[in-house]
PDB file of C-alpha atoms and ligand atoms in Angstrom:
ATOM      1  CA  MET K   1      -1.973  37.993  39.005  1.00 36.00           C
ATOM      2  CA  ARG K   2      -5.081  39.815  38.232  1.00 42.00           C
ATOM      3  CA  PHE K   3      -4.086  39.897  34.548  1.00 42.00           C
ATOM      4  CA  SER K   4      -3.596  36.167  34.449  1.00 42.00           C
ATOM      5  CA  ARG K   5      -6.987  35.734  35.998  1.00 44.00           C
ATOM      6  CA  ILE K   6      -8.539  37.869  33.201  1.00 40.00           C
ATOM      7  CA  ILE K   7      -6.822  35.726  30.663  1.00 40.00           C
ATOM      8  CA  VAL K   8      -8.119  32.574  32.297  1.00 40.00           C
ATOM      9  CA  ALA K   9     -11.652  33.936  32.254  1.00 40.00           C
ATOM     10  CA  ALA K  10     -11.318  35.018  28.642  1.00 41.00           C
ATOM     11  CA  VAL K  11     -10.101  31.561  27.609  1.00 39.00           C
ATOM     12  CA  ALA K  12     -12.870  29.920  29.503  1.00 40.00           C
ATOM     13  CA  ALA K  13     -15.441  32.088  27.806  1.00 40.00           C
ATOM     14  CA  ALA K  14     -13.973  31.510  24.398  1.00 40.00           C
ATOM     15  CA  THR K  15     -13.887  27.763  24.985  1.00 39.00           C
ATOM     16  CA  ALA K  16     -17.505  27.890  26.091  1.00 40.00           C
ATOM     17  CA  LEU K  17     -18.522  29.792  22.976  1.00 40.00           C
ATOM     18  CA  GLY K  18     -16.532  27.298  20.844  1.00 40.00           C
ATOM     19  CA  VAL K  19     -18.179  24.318  22.459  1.00 41.00           C
ATOM     20  CA  ALA K  20     -21.612  25.942  21.830  1.00 41.00           C
ATOM     21  CA  ALA K  21     -20.786  26.708  18.189  1.00 42.00           C
ATOM     22  CA  CYS K  22     -19.537  23.121  17.625  1.00 42.00           C
ATOM     23  CA  GLY K  23     -22.262  21.202  19.457  1.00 40.00           C
ATOM     24  CA  GLY K  24     -25.197  19.449  17.876  1.00 42.00           C
ATOM     25  CA  SER K  25     -25.628  19.758  14.144  1.00 46.00           C
ATOM     26  CA  SER K  26     -23.501  18.234  11.439  1.00 50.00           C
ATOM     27  CA  GLY K  27     -24.999  20.741   8.999  1.00 50.00           C
ATOM     28  CA  THR K  28     -23.949  24.196   7.999  1.00 49.00           C
ATOM     29  CA  SER K  29     -26.044  26.214  10.410  1.00 48.00           C
ATOM     30  CA  GLY K  30     -24.605  28.210  13.236  1.00 45.00           C
ATOM     31  CA  SER K  31     -23.959  32.005  13.729  1.00 48.00           C
ATOM     32  CA  GLY K  32     -20.815  33.323  12.140  1.00 56.00           C
ATOM     33  CA  GLY K  33     -18.450  30.885  10.330  1.00 82.00           C
ATOM     34  CA  SER K  34     -20.202  27.648   9.703  1.00 96.00           C
ATOM     35  CA  THR K  35     -18.721  24.342   9.999  1.00 98.00           C
ATOM     36  CA  VAL K  36     -19.207  20.872   8.482  1.00 98.00           C
ATOM     37  CA  LYS K  37     -18.456  17.620  10.291  1.00 98.00           C
ATOM     38  CA  ILE K  38     -16.564  15.115   8.130  1.00 99.00           C
ATOM     39  CA  GLY K  39     -15.568  11.601   9.093  1.00 99.00           C
ATOM     40  CA  VAL K  40     -11.935  10.657   8.207  1.00 98.00           C
ATOM     41  CA  LYS K  41      -9.401   8.211   9.370  1.00 98.00           C
ATOM     42  CA  TYR K  42      -6.845   9.328  11.958  1.00 98.00           C
ATOM     43  CA  ASP K  43      -4.234   6.641  11.770  1.00 98.00           C
ATOM     44  CA  GLN K  44      -3.564   5.878   8.087  1.00 98.00           C
ATOM     45  CA  PRO K  45      -0.577   7.708   6.827  1.00 98.00           C
ATOM     46  CA  GLY K  46      -0.938   9.066   3.276  1.00 98.00           C
ATOM     47  CA  LEU K  47      -4.799   8.794   3.540  1.00 98.00           C
ATOM     48  CA  GLY K  48      -6.048  10.115   6.827  1.00 98.00           C
ATOM     49  CA  LEU K  49      -3.622  11.033   9.517  1.00 98.00           C
ATOM     50  CA  LYS K  50      -4.069  13.175  12.550  1.00 98.00           C
ATOM     51  CA  SER K  51      -0.928  14.591  14.124  1.00 97.00           C
ATOM     52  CA  GLY K  52      -1.599  17.042  16.932  1.00 97.00           C
ATOM     53  CA  SER K  53      -4.076  19.457  15.388  1.00 97.00           C
ATOM     54  CA  ASP K  54      -2.979  18.621  11.737  1.00 98.00           C
ATOM     55  CA  TYR K  55      -4.888  16.410   9.397  1.00 98.00           C
ATOM     56  CA  THR K  56      -3.193  15.174   6.293  1.00 98.00           C
ATOM     57  CA  GLY K  57      -3.639  12.625   3.515  1.00 98.00           C
ATOM     58  CA  PHE K  58      -5.305  11.858   0.107  1.00 98.00           C
ATOM     59  CA  ASP K  59      -8.766  11.449   1.785  1.00 99.00           C
ATOM     60  CA  VAL K  60      -8.423  14.522   4.035  1.00 98.00           C
ATOM     61  CA  ASP K  61      -7.390  16.739   1.152  1.00 98.00           C
ATOM     62  CA  LEU K  62     -10.371  15.442  -0.889  1.00 98.00           C
ATOM     63  CA  ALA K  63     -12.738  16.109   2.005  1.00 99.00           C
ATOM     64  CA  ARG K  64     -11.493  19.709   2.287  1.00 98.00           C
ATOM     65  CA  TYR K  65     -11.854  20.102  -1.428  1.00 98.00           C
ATOM     66  CA  ILE K  66     -15.521  18.896  -1.286  1.00 98.00           C
ATOM     67  CA  ALA K  67     -16.325  21.254   1.624  1.00 98.00           C
ATOM     68  CA  LYS K  68     -14.827  24.171  -0.190  1.00 98.00           C
ATOM     69  CA  GLU K  69     -16.362  23.557  -3.579  1.00 98.00           C
ATOM     70  CA  LEU K  70     -19.761  23.065  -2.132  1.00 98.00           C
ATOM     71  CA  ASN K  71     -19.456  25.892   0.270  1.00 98.00           C
ATOM     72  CA  LEU K  72     -20.384  23.645   3.260  1.00 98.00           C
ATOM     73  CA  GLY K  73     -18.343  25.470   5.844  1.00 98.00           C
ATOM     74  CA  THR K  74     -15.054  24.889   7.688  1.00 98.00           C
ATOM     75  CA  PRO K  75     -14.234  21.200   7.947  1.00 98.00           C
ATOM     76  CA  GLU K  76     -14.427  19.820  11.524  1.00 98.00           C
ATOM     77  CA  PHE K  77     -12.932  16.333  11.458  1.00 98.00           C
ATOM     78  CA  THR K  78     -14.215  13.357  13.399  1.00 98.00           C
ATOM     79  CA  GLU K  79     -12.532  10.008  13.556  1.00 98.00           C
ATOM     80  CA  ALA K  80     -14.452   7.340  11.488  1.00 98.00           C
ATOM     81  CA  ILE K  81     -13.053   3.962  12.412  1.00 98.00           C
ATOM     82  CA  SER K  82     -14.205   1.330   9.882  1.00 98.00           C
ATOM     83  CA  ALA K  83     -16.917  -0.166  12.008  1.00 98.00           C
ATOM     84  CA  GLN K  84     -18.514   3.207  12.817  1.00 98.00           C
ATOM     85  CA  ARG K  85     -18.882   4.835   9.448  1.00 98.00           C
ATOM     86  CA  GLU K  86     -22.430   3.893   8.635  1.00 98.00           C
ATOM     87  CA  THR K  87     -23.497   4.835  12.169  1.00 98.00           C
ATOM     88  CA  LEU K  88     -21.864   8.165  12.013  1.00 98.00           C
ATOM     89  CA  ILE K  89     -23.652   9.063   8.780  1.00 98.00           C
ATOM     90  CA  GLN K  90     -27.016   7.553   9.730  1.00 98.00           C
ATOM     91  CA  SER K  91     -27.139   9.500  12.957  1.00 98.00           C
ATOM     92  CA  ASP K  92     -25.959  12.779  11.375  1.00 98.00           C
ATOM     93  CA  GLN K  93     -22.837  12.988  13.441  1.00 98.00           C
ATOM     94  CA  VAL K  94     -21.097  13.671  10.159  1.00 98.00           C
ATOM     95  CA  LYS K  95     -22.290  15.083   6.926  1.00 98.00           C
ATOM     96  CA  PHE K  96     -20.102  12.700   4.924  1.00 99.00           C
ATOM     97  CA  VAL K  97     -17.179  10.253   5.305  1.00 99.00           C
ATOM     98  CA  VAL K  98     -14.027  10.145   3.210  1.00 99.00           C
ATOM     99  CA  GLY K  99     -12.059   7.251   4.827  1.00 98.00           C
ATOM    100  CA  THR K 100     -10.917   4.493   2.526  1.00 98.00           C
ATOM    101  CA  TYR K 101     -14.528   3.587   2.365  1.00 98.00           C
ATOM    102  CA  SER K 102     -15.387   0.873  -0.209  1.00 98.00           C
ATOM    103  CA  ILE K 103     -18.623   1.036  -2.062  1.00 98.00           C
ATOM    104  CA  THR K 104     -20.478  -2.250  -1.364  1.00 98.00           C
ATOM    105  CA  ASP K 105     -24.017  -3.424  -1.780  1.00 97.00           C
ATOM    106  CA  ALA K 106     -24.315  -4.281   1.916  1.00 98.00           C
ATOM    107  CA  ARG K 107     -23.222  -0.706   2.970  1.00 98.00           C
ATOM    108  CA  LYS K 108     -25.578   0.749   0.358  1.00 98.00           C
ATOM    109  CA  GLU K 109     -28.471  -0.577   2.412  1.00 98.00           C
ATOM    110  CA  LYS K 110     -27.584   1.927   5.038  1.00 98.00           C
ATOM    111  CA  VAL K 111     -25.722   4.786   3.281  1.00 98.00           C
ATOM    112  CA  SER K 112     -25.323   6.192  -0.213  1.00 98.00           C
ATOM    113  CA  PHE K 113     -21.881   6.752  -1.947  1.00 98.00           C
ATOM    114  CA  ALA K 114     -20.633   9.329  -4.491  1.00 98.00           C
ATOM    115  CA  GLY K 115     -17.768   7.711  -6.432  1.00 98.00           C
ATOM    116  CA  PRO K 116     -15.654   5.791  -6.957  1.00 98.00           C
ATOM    117  CA  TYR K 117     -12.852   8.314  -6.710  1.00 98.00           C
ATOM    118  CA  PHE K 118     -10.041   5.798  -6.255  1.00 98.00           C
ATOM    119  CA  ILE K 119      -9.494   2.005  -6.795  1.00 98.00           C
ATOM    120  CA  ALA K 120      -7.382   0.091  -4.386  1.00 98.00           C
ATOM    121  CA  GLY K 121      -6.752  -3.592  -3.871  1.00 98.00           C
ATOM    122  CA  GLN K 122      -6.392  -5.832  -0.800  1.00 98.00           C
ATOM    123  CA  ASP K 123      -2.826  -6.944   0.027  1.00 98.00           C
ATOM    124  CA  LEU K 124      -0.836  -8.289   2.947  1.00 98.00           C
ATOM    125  CA  LEU K 125       1.737  -6.476   5.131  1.00 98.00           C
ATOM    126  CA  VAL K 126       4.382  -8.749   6.819  1.00 98.00           C
ATOM    127  CA  ARG K 127       7.597  -8.323   8.748  1.00 98.00           C
ATOM    128  CA  ALA K 128      10.522  -7.505   6.357  1.00 98.00           C
ATOM    129  CA  ASP K 129      12.352 -10.746   7.171  1.00 98.00           C
ATOM    130  CA  ASP K 130       9.287 -13.049   6.461  1.00 98.00           C
ATOM    131  CA  THR K 131       9.583 -15.014   3.261  1.00 98.00           C
ATOM    132  CA  SER K 132       6.899 -17.589   4.140  1.00 98.00           C
ATOM    133  CA  ILE K 133       3.911 -15.359   3.263  1.00 98.00           C
ATOM    134  CA  THR K 134       3.788 -14.720  -0.523  1.00 98.00           C
ATOM    135  CA  GLY K 135       0.018 -14.098  -0.994  1.00 97.00           C
ATOM    136  CA  PRO K 136      -3.387 -15.302   0.248  1.00 97.00           C
ATOM    137  CA  ASP K 137      -2.542 -18.920  -0.705  1.00 96.00           C
ATOM    138  CA  SER K 138       0.198 -19.202   1.953  1.00 97.00           C
ATOM    139  CA  LEU K 139      -1.712 -18.262   5.036  1.00 97.00           C
ATOM    140  CA  ALA K 140      -2.181 -21.735   6.580  1.00 96.00           C
ATOM    141  CA  GLY K 141      -1.119 -21.739  10.197  1.00 96.00           C
ATOM    142  CA  LYS K 142      -0.611 -17.929  10.206  1.00 98.00           C
ATOM    143  CA  LYS K 143      -2.224 -15.356  12.447  1.00 98.00           C
ATOM    144  CA  LEU K 144      -3.806 -12.540  10.452  1.00 98.00           C
ATOM    145  CA  CYS K 145      -4.911  -9.137  11.670  1.00 98.00           C
ATOM    146  CA  SER K 146      -7.590  -6.893  10.227  1.00 98.00           C
ATOM    147  CA  VAL K 147     -10.256  -4.427  11.352  1.00 98.00           C
ATOM    148  CA  THR K 148     -13.855  -4.988  12.432  1.00 98.00           C
ATOM    149  CA  GLY K 149     -16.405  -3.883   9.992  1.00 98.00           C
ATOM    150  CA  SER K 150     -13.930  -3.635   7.056  1.00 98.00           C
ATOM    151  CA  THR K 151     -14.223  -5.336   3.669  1.00 98.00           C
ATOM    152  CA  SER K 152     -10.695  -6.634   4.262  1.00 98.00           C
ATOM    153  CA  ALA K 153     -11.771  -8.891   7.116  1.00 98.00           C
ATOM    154  CA  SER K 154     -14.825 -10.233   5.278  1.00 97.00           C
ATOM    155  CA  ASN K 155     -12.934 -10.641   1.881  1.00 97.00           C
ATOM    156  CA  LEU K 156     -10.231 -12.699   3.729  1.00 98.00           C
ATOM    157  CA  GLN K 157     -12.618 -14.981   5.467  1.00 97.00           C
ATOM    158  CA  LYS K 158     -14.323 -15.746   2.076  1.00 96.00           C
ATOM    159  CA  LYS K 159     -11.069 -16.121   0.263  1.00 96.00           C
ATOM    160  CA  VAL K 160      -9.340 -18.310   2.901  1.00 96.00           C
ATOM    161  CA  PRO K 161     -12.088 -20.119   4.939  1.00 94.00           C
ATOM    162  CA  GLY K 162     -10.996 -21.097   8.352  1.00 94.00           C
ATOM    163  CA  VAL K 163      -8.141 -18.551   8.463  1.00 97.00           C
ATOM    164  CA  ASN K 164      -6.972 -17.514  11.876  1.00 98.00           C
ATOM    165  CA  LEU K 165      -8.079 -13.871  11.841  1.00 98.00           C
ATOM    166  CA  GLN K 166      -8.012 -11.414  14.761  1.00 98.00           C
ATOM    167  CA  GLU K 167     -10.100  -8.324  14.348  1.00 98.00           C
ATOM    168  CA  TYR K 168      -8.966  -5.078  15.868  1.00 98.00           C
ATOM    169  CA  GLY K 169     -10.631  -1.658  16.025  1.00 97.00           C
ATOM    170  CA  THR K 170      -8.055   0.108  13.949  1.00 98.00           C
ATOM    171  CA  TYR K 171      -5.265  -0.647  11.463  1.00 98.00           C
ATOM    172  CA  SER K 172      -2.635   0.930  13.617  1.00 98.00           C
ATOM    173  CA  LEU K 173      -3.397  -1.528  16.384  1.00 98.00           C
ATOM    174  CA  CYS K 174      -2.717  -4.310  13.756  1.00 98.00           C
ATOM    175  CA  VAL K 175       0.613  -2.722  12.887  1.00 98.00           C
ATOM    176  CA  ASP K 176       1.605  -2.742  16.577  1.00 98.00           C
ATOM    177  CA  ALA K 177       0.554  -6.417  16.825  1.00 98.00           C
ATOM    178  CA  LEU K 178       2.570  -7.326  13.741  1.00 98.00           C
ATOM    179  CA  LYS K 179       5.662  -5.583  15.004  1.00 98.00           C
ATOM    180  CA  ALA K 180       5.232  -7.240  18.416  1.00 98.00           C
ATOM    181  CA  LYS K 181       4.922 -10.634  16.584  1.00 98.00           C
ATOM    182  CA  ASN K 182       1.489 -11.156  18.050  1.00 98.00           C
ATOM    183  CA  VAL K 183       0.246 -11.645  14.472  1.00 98.00           C
ATOM    184  CA  ASP K 184       2.094 -12.692  11.321  1.00 98.00           C
ATOM    185  CA  ALA K 185       0.322 -10.388   8.824  1.00 98.00           C
ATOM    186  CA  LEU K 186      -1.994  -7.433   8.471  1.00 98.00           C
ATOM    187  CA  THR K 187      -4.364  -7.474   5.506  1.00 98.00           C
ATOM    188  CA  THR K 188      -6.223  -4.432   4.070  1.00 98.00           C
ATOM    189  CA  ASP K 189      -6.003  -2.119   1.096  1.00 98.00           C
ATOM    190  CA  ASP K 190      -2.628  -1.738  -0.582  1.00 98.00           C
ATOM    191  CA  THR K 191      -2.893   2.022  -0.178  1.00 98.00           C
ATOM    192  CA  ILE K 192      -3.025   1.779   3.544  1.00 98.00           C
ATOM    193  CA  LEU K 193      -0.294  -0.861   3.785  1.00 98.00           C
ATOM    194  CA  ALA K 194       2.129   1.207   1.660  1.00 98.00           C
ATOM    195  CA  GLY K 195       1.601   4.126   4.056  1.00 98.00           C
ATOM    196  CA  TYR K 196       2.547   1.973   7.015  1.00 98.00           C
ATOM    197  CA  ALA K 197       5.513   0.330   5.364  1.00 98.00           C
ATOM    198  CA  ALA K 198       6.966   3.786   4.525  1.00 97.00           C
ATOM    199  CA  GLN K 199       6.384   5.393   7.932  1.00 96.00           C
ATOM    200  CA  ASP K 200       9.634   6.352   9.589  1.00 96.00           C
ATOM    201  CA  ALA K 201       8.848   4.198  12.686  1.00 96.00           C
ATOM    202  CA  ASN K 202       8.349   1.056  10.444  1.00 97.00           C
ATOM    203  CA  LYS K 203      10.927   1.558   7.782  1.00 93.00           C
ATOM    204  CA  GLY K 204      12.898  -1.601   7.000  1.00 95.00           C
ATOM    205  CA  GLN K 205      10.779  -3.570   9.455  1.00 97.00           C
ATOM    206  CA  LEU K 206       7.628  -4.230   7.364  1.00 98.00           C
ATOM    207  CA  LYS K 207       6.949  -4.988   3.771  1.00 98.00           C
ATOM    208  CA  VAL K 208       3.933  -5.146   1.435  1.00 98.00           C
ATOM    209  CA  VAL K 209       3.626  -8.553  -0.215  1.00 98.00           C
ATOM    210  CA  GLY K 210       2.460  -7.105  -3.528  1.00 97.00           C
ATOM    211  CA  LYS K 211      -0.253  -9.591  -4.692  1.00 97.00           C
ATOM    212  CA  THR K 212      -3.669  -7.954  -4.528  1.00 97.00           C
ATOM    213  CA  PHE K 213      -6.698 -10.010  -4.274  1.00 97.00           C
ATOM    214  CA  SER K 214      -9.668  -7.642  -4.327  1.00 98.00           C
ATOM    215  CA  THR K 215     -10.976  -4.541  -5.895  1.00 98.00           C
ATOM    216  CA  GLU K 216     -11.847  -1.707  -3.513  1.00 98.00           C
ATOM    217  CA  ASN K 217     -13.765   1.150  -4.968  1.00 98.00           C
ATOM    218  CA  TYR K 218     -13.459   4.128  -2.695  1.00 98.00           C
ATOM    219  CA  GLY K 219     -16.649   6.313  -2.346  1.00 98.00           C
ATOM    220  CA  VAL K 220     -17.696   9.329  -0.278  1.00 98.00           C
ATOM    221  CA  GLY K 221     -20.207   7.982   2.150  1.00 98.00           C
ATOM    222  CA  LEU K 222     -23.324  10.134   2.790  1.00 98.00           C
ATOM    223  CA  LYS K 223     -26.918  10.022   4.037  1.00 98.00           C
ATOM    224  CA  LYS K 224     -28.858   7.246   2.305  1.00 98.00           C
ATOM    225  CA  GLY K 225     -31.128   8.566  -0.399  1.00 97.00           C
ATOM    226  CA  ASP K 226     -29.811  12.137  -0.399  1.00 98.00           C
ATOM    227  CA  THR K 227     -29.522  12.118  -4.194  1.00 98.00           C
ATOM    228  CA  ALA K 228     -29.192  15.806  -4.504  1.00 98.00           C
ATOM    229  CA  PHE K 229     -26.107  15.929  -2.224  1.00 98.00           C
ATOM    230  CA  CYS K 230     -24.701  12.823  -3.728  1.00 98.00           C
ATOM    231  CA  THR K 231     -24.973  14.394  -7.149  1.00 98.00           C
ATOM    232  CA  GLN K 232     -23.221  17.540  -6.018  1.00 98.00           C
ATOM    233  CA  VAL K 233     -20.424  15.478  -4.497  1.00 98.00           C
ATOM    234  CA  THR K 234     -20.139  13.422  -7.677  1.00 98.00           C
ATOM    235  CA  ASP K 235     -19.690  16.539  -9.795  1.00 98.00           C
ATOM    236  CA  VAL K 236     -17.006  17.637  -7.354  1.00 98.00           C
ATOM    237  CA  LEU K 237     -15.185  14.416  -7.674  1.00 98.00           C
ATOM    238  CA  LYS K 238     -15.338  14.697 -11.530  1.00 98.00           C
ATOM    239  CA  LYS K 239     -13.853  18.065 -11.355  1.00 98.00           C
ATOM    240  CA  TYR K 240     -11.172  16.898  -8.837  1.00 98.00           C
ATOM    241  CA  ILE K 241     -10.067  14.257 -11.388  1.00 98.00           C
ATOM    242  CA  SER K 242     -10.309  16.295 -14.638  1.00 98.00           C
ATOM    243  CA  SER K 243      -8.627  19.378 -13.193  1.00 98.00           C
ATOM    244  CA  GLY K 244      -5.501  17.504 -12.264  1.00 98.00           C
ATOM    245  CA  GLU K 245      -5.910  17.866  -8.524  1.00 98.00           C
ATOM    246  CA  TRP K 246      -6.496  14.167  -8.075  1.00 98.00           C
ATOM    247  CA  GLN K 247      -3.068  13.405  -9.796  1.00 98.00           C
ATOM    248  CA  LYS K 248      -1.393  16.111  -7.699  1.00 98.00           C
ATOM    249  CA  ALA K 249      -2.651  14.508  -4.563  1.00 98.00           C
ATOM    250  CA  VAL K 250      -1.666  11.005  -5.691  1.00 98.00           C
ATOM    251  CA  ASP K 251       1.936  12.326  -6.218  1.00 98.00           C
ATOM    252  CA  LYS K 252       2.050  14.173  -3.024  1.00 98.00           C
ATOM    253  CA  TYR K 253       0.669  11.505  -0.717  1.00 98.00           C
ATOM    254  CA  PHE K 254       1.460   8.131  -2.475  1.00 98.00           C
ATOM    255  CA  GLY K 255       4.659   9.121  -4.178  1.00 97.00           C
ATOM    256  CA  PRO K 256       6.839   9.115  -1.049  1.00 95.00           C
ATOM    257  CA  ALA K 257       5.600   5.684  -0.176  1.00 95.00           C
ATOM    258  CA  GLY K 258       6.424   4.448  -3.711  1.00 95.00           C
ATOM    259  CA  TYR K 259       2.746   3.442  -4.208  1.00 97.00           C
ATOM    260  CA  LYS K 260       1.367   3.670  -7.824  1.00 97.00           C
ATOM    261  CA  PRO K 261      -2.335   3.592  -8.518  1.00 98.00           C
ATOM    262  CA  GLY K 262      -3.337   0.345 -10.220  1.00 96.00           C
ATOM    263  CA  ALA K 263      -5.477  -0.279 -13.226  1.00 95.00           C
ATOM    264  CA  GLY K 264      -8.685   1.602 -13.589  1.00 98.00           C
ATOM    265  CA  ASN K 265      -7.371   4.826 -11.937  1.00 98.00           C
ATOM    266  CA  PRO K 266      -8.480   7.484 -11.947  1.00 98.00           C
ATOM    267  CA  PRO K 267     -12.011   6.063 -12.133  1.00 98.00           C
ATOM    268  CA  THR K 268     -15.071   7.576 -13.602  1.00 98.00           C
ATOM    269  CA  PRO K 269     -17.482   8.380 -10.719  1.00 98.00           C
ATOM    270  CA  ALA K 270     -20.854   6.687 -11.328  1.00 98.00           C
ATOM    271  CA  ALA K 271     -24.261   8.326 -11.379  1.00 97.00           C
ATOM    272  CA  CYS K 272     -26.071   8.704  -8.062  1.00 95.00           C
ATOM    273  CA  SER K 273     -29.291   6.633  -7.744  1.00 77.00           C
TER     274      SER K 273
HETATM  275  N1  LIG B 301     -11.593  -0.190   1.935  1.00 95.19           N
HETATM  276  C1  LIG B 301     -11.810  -1.181   2.907  1.00 95.19           C
HETATM  277  C2  LIG B 301     -13.217  -0.938   3.674  1.00 95.19           C
HETATM  278  O1  LIG B 301     -13.807   0.045   3.344  1.00 95.19           O
HETATM  279  C3  LIG B 301     -10.710  -1.424   3.894  1.00 95.19           C
HETATM  280  C4  LIG B 301     -10.248  -0.158   4.530  1.00 95.19           C
HETATM  281  C5  LIG B 301     -11.095   0.396   5.687  1.00 95.19           C
HETATM  282  O2  LIG B 301     -11.414  -0.438   6.554  1.00 95.19           O
HETATM  283  O3  LIG B 301     -11.149   1.564   5.841  1.00 95.19           O
HETATM  284  O4  LIG B 301     -13.697  -1.755   4.461  1.00 95.19           O
END
């Protein structure tokens, strides 16, 4: 009895310390082991997936590699849903974001990017028995799902004016809606769609159409104008690619889903400005 009370007290004390150590800054300060807050996706298999206390995926591994190479501290992951990425960076809630984050001029008004480190393309995910949707030209009368704040939603609206598009907060919510027949298709990057199609829970139920209609240059999002940090990250990305780590990660995370990187991969990261 008394012993268990001591344990409870010890756990409470450790928790309080942990909270104190984690609170506040996204930087590398703090006594003892430093940490670095990084924004990743939590629900995109093969890219950024949180299961329990495990984080896996192409973007997660790259985030860890950057933190290690630059000695930033132990990664502490934060969920960066599409619409929140700029805000998380601007408000210093994370030091950087690695989350299927396309480099665009509009986003560059708010954040800077190192990259590209991967090139994806927008595609469609439909139910396996659907033969009526063959590409962006066959979406008349169909209900589409994508995510608020994504290039996928805005590209689609430009490509198919007047399309019936529902915007959700995350892609996994779109997958649920697709399986429940509340929508007819989910549109976003082919990387993300391949991961969902291959997931055990969806196997045989969903398929990627396979006709990409955009170019998505993935970058590491960071504080706008922090050219010094951007240049450091760019050098790490170049090393990641030239050392073969990039290819290893592609094989590990995209191989099982049968996804092969398209033309232009691996890209050459651009200079920071
Ligand atoms: N790569 C696209 C974007 O950055 C779609 C994927 C996502 O929302 O993360 O908007």
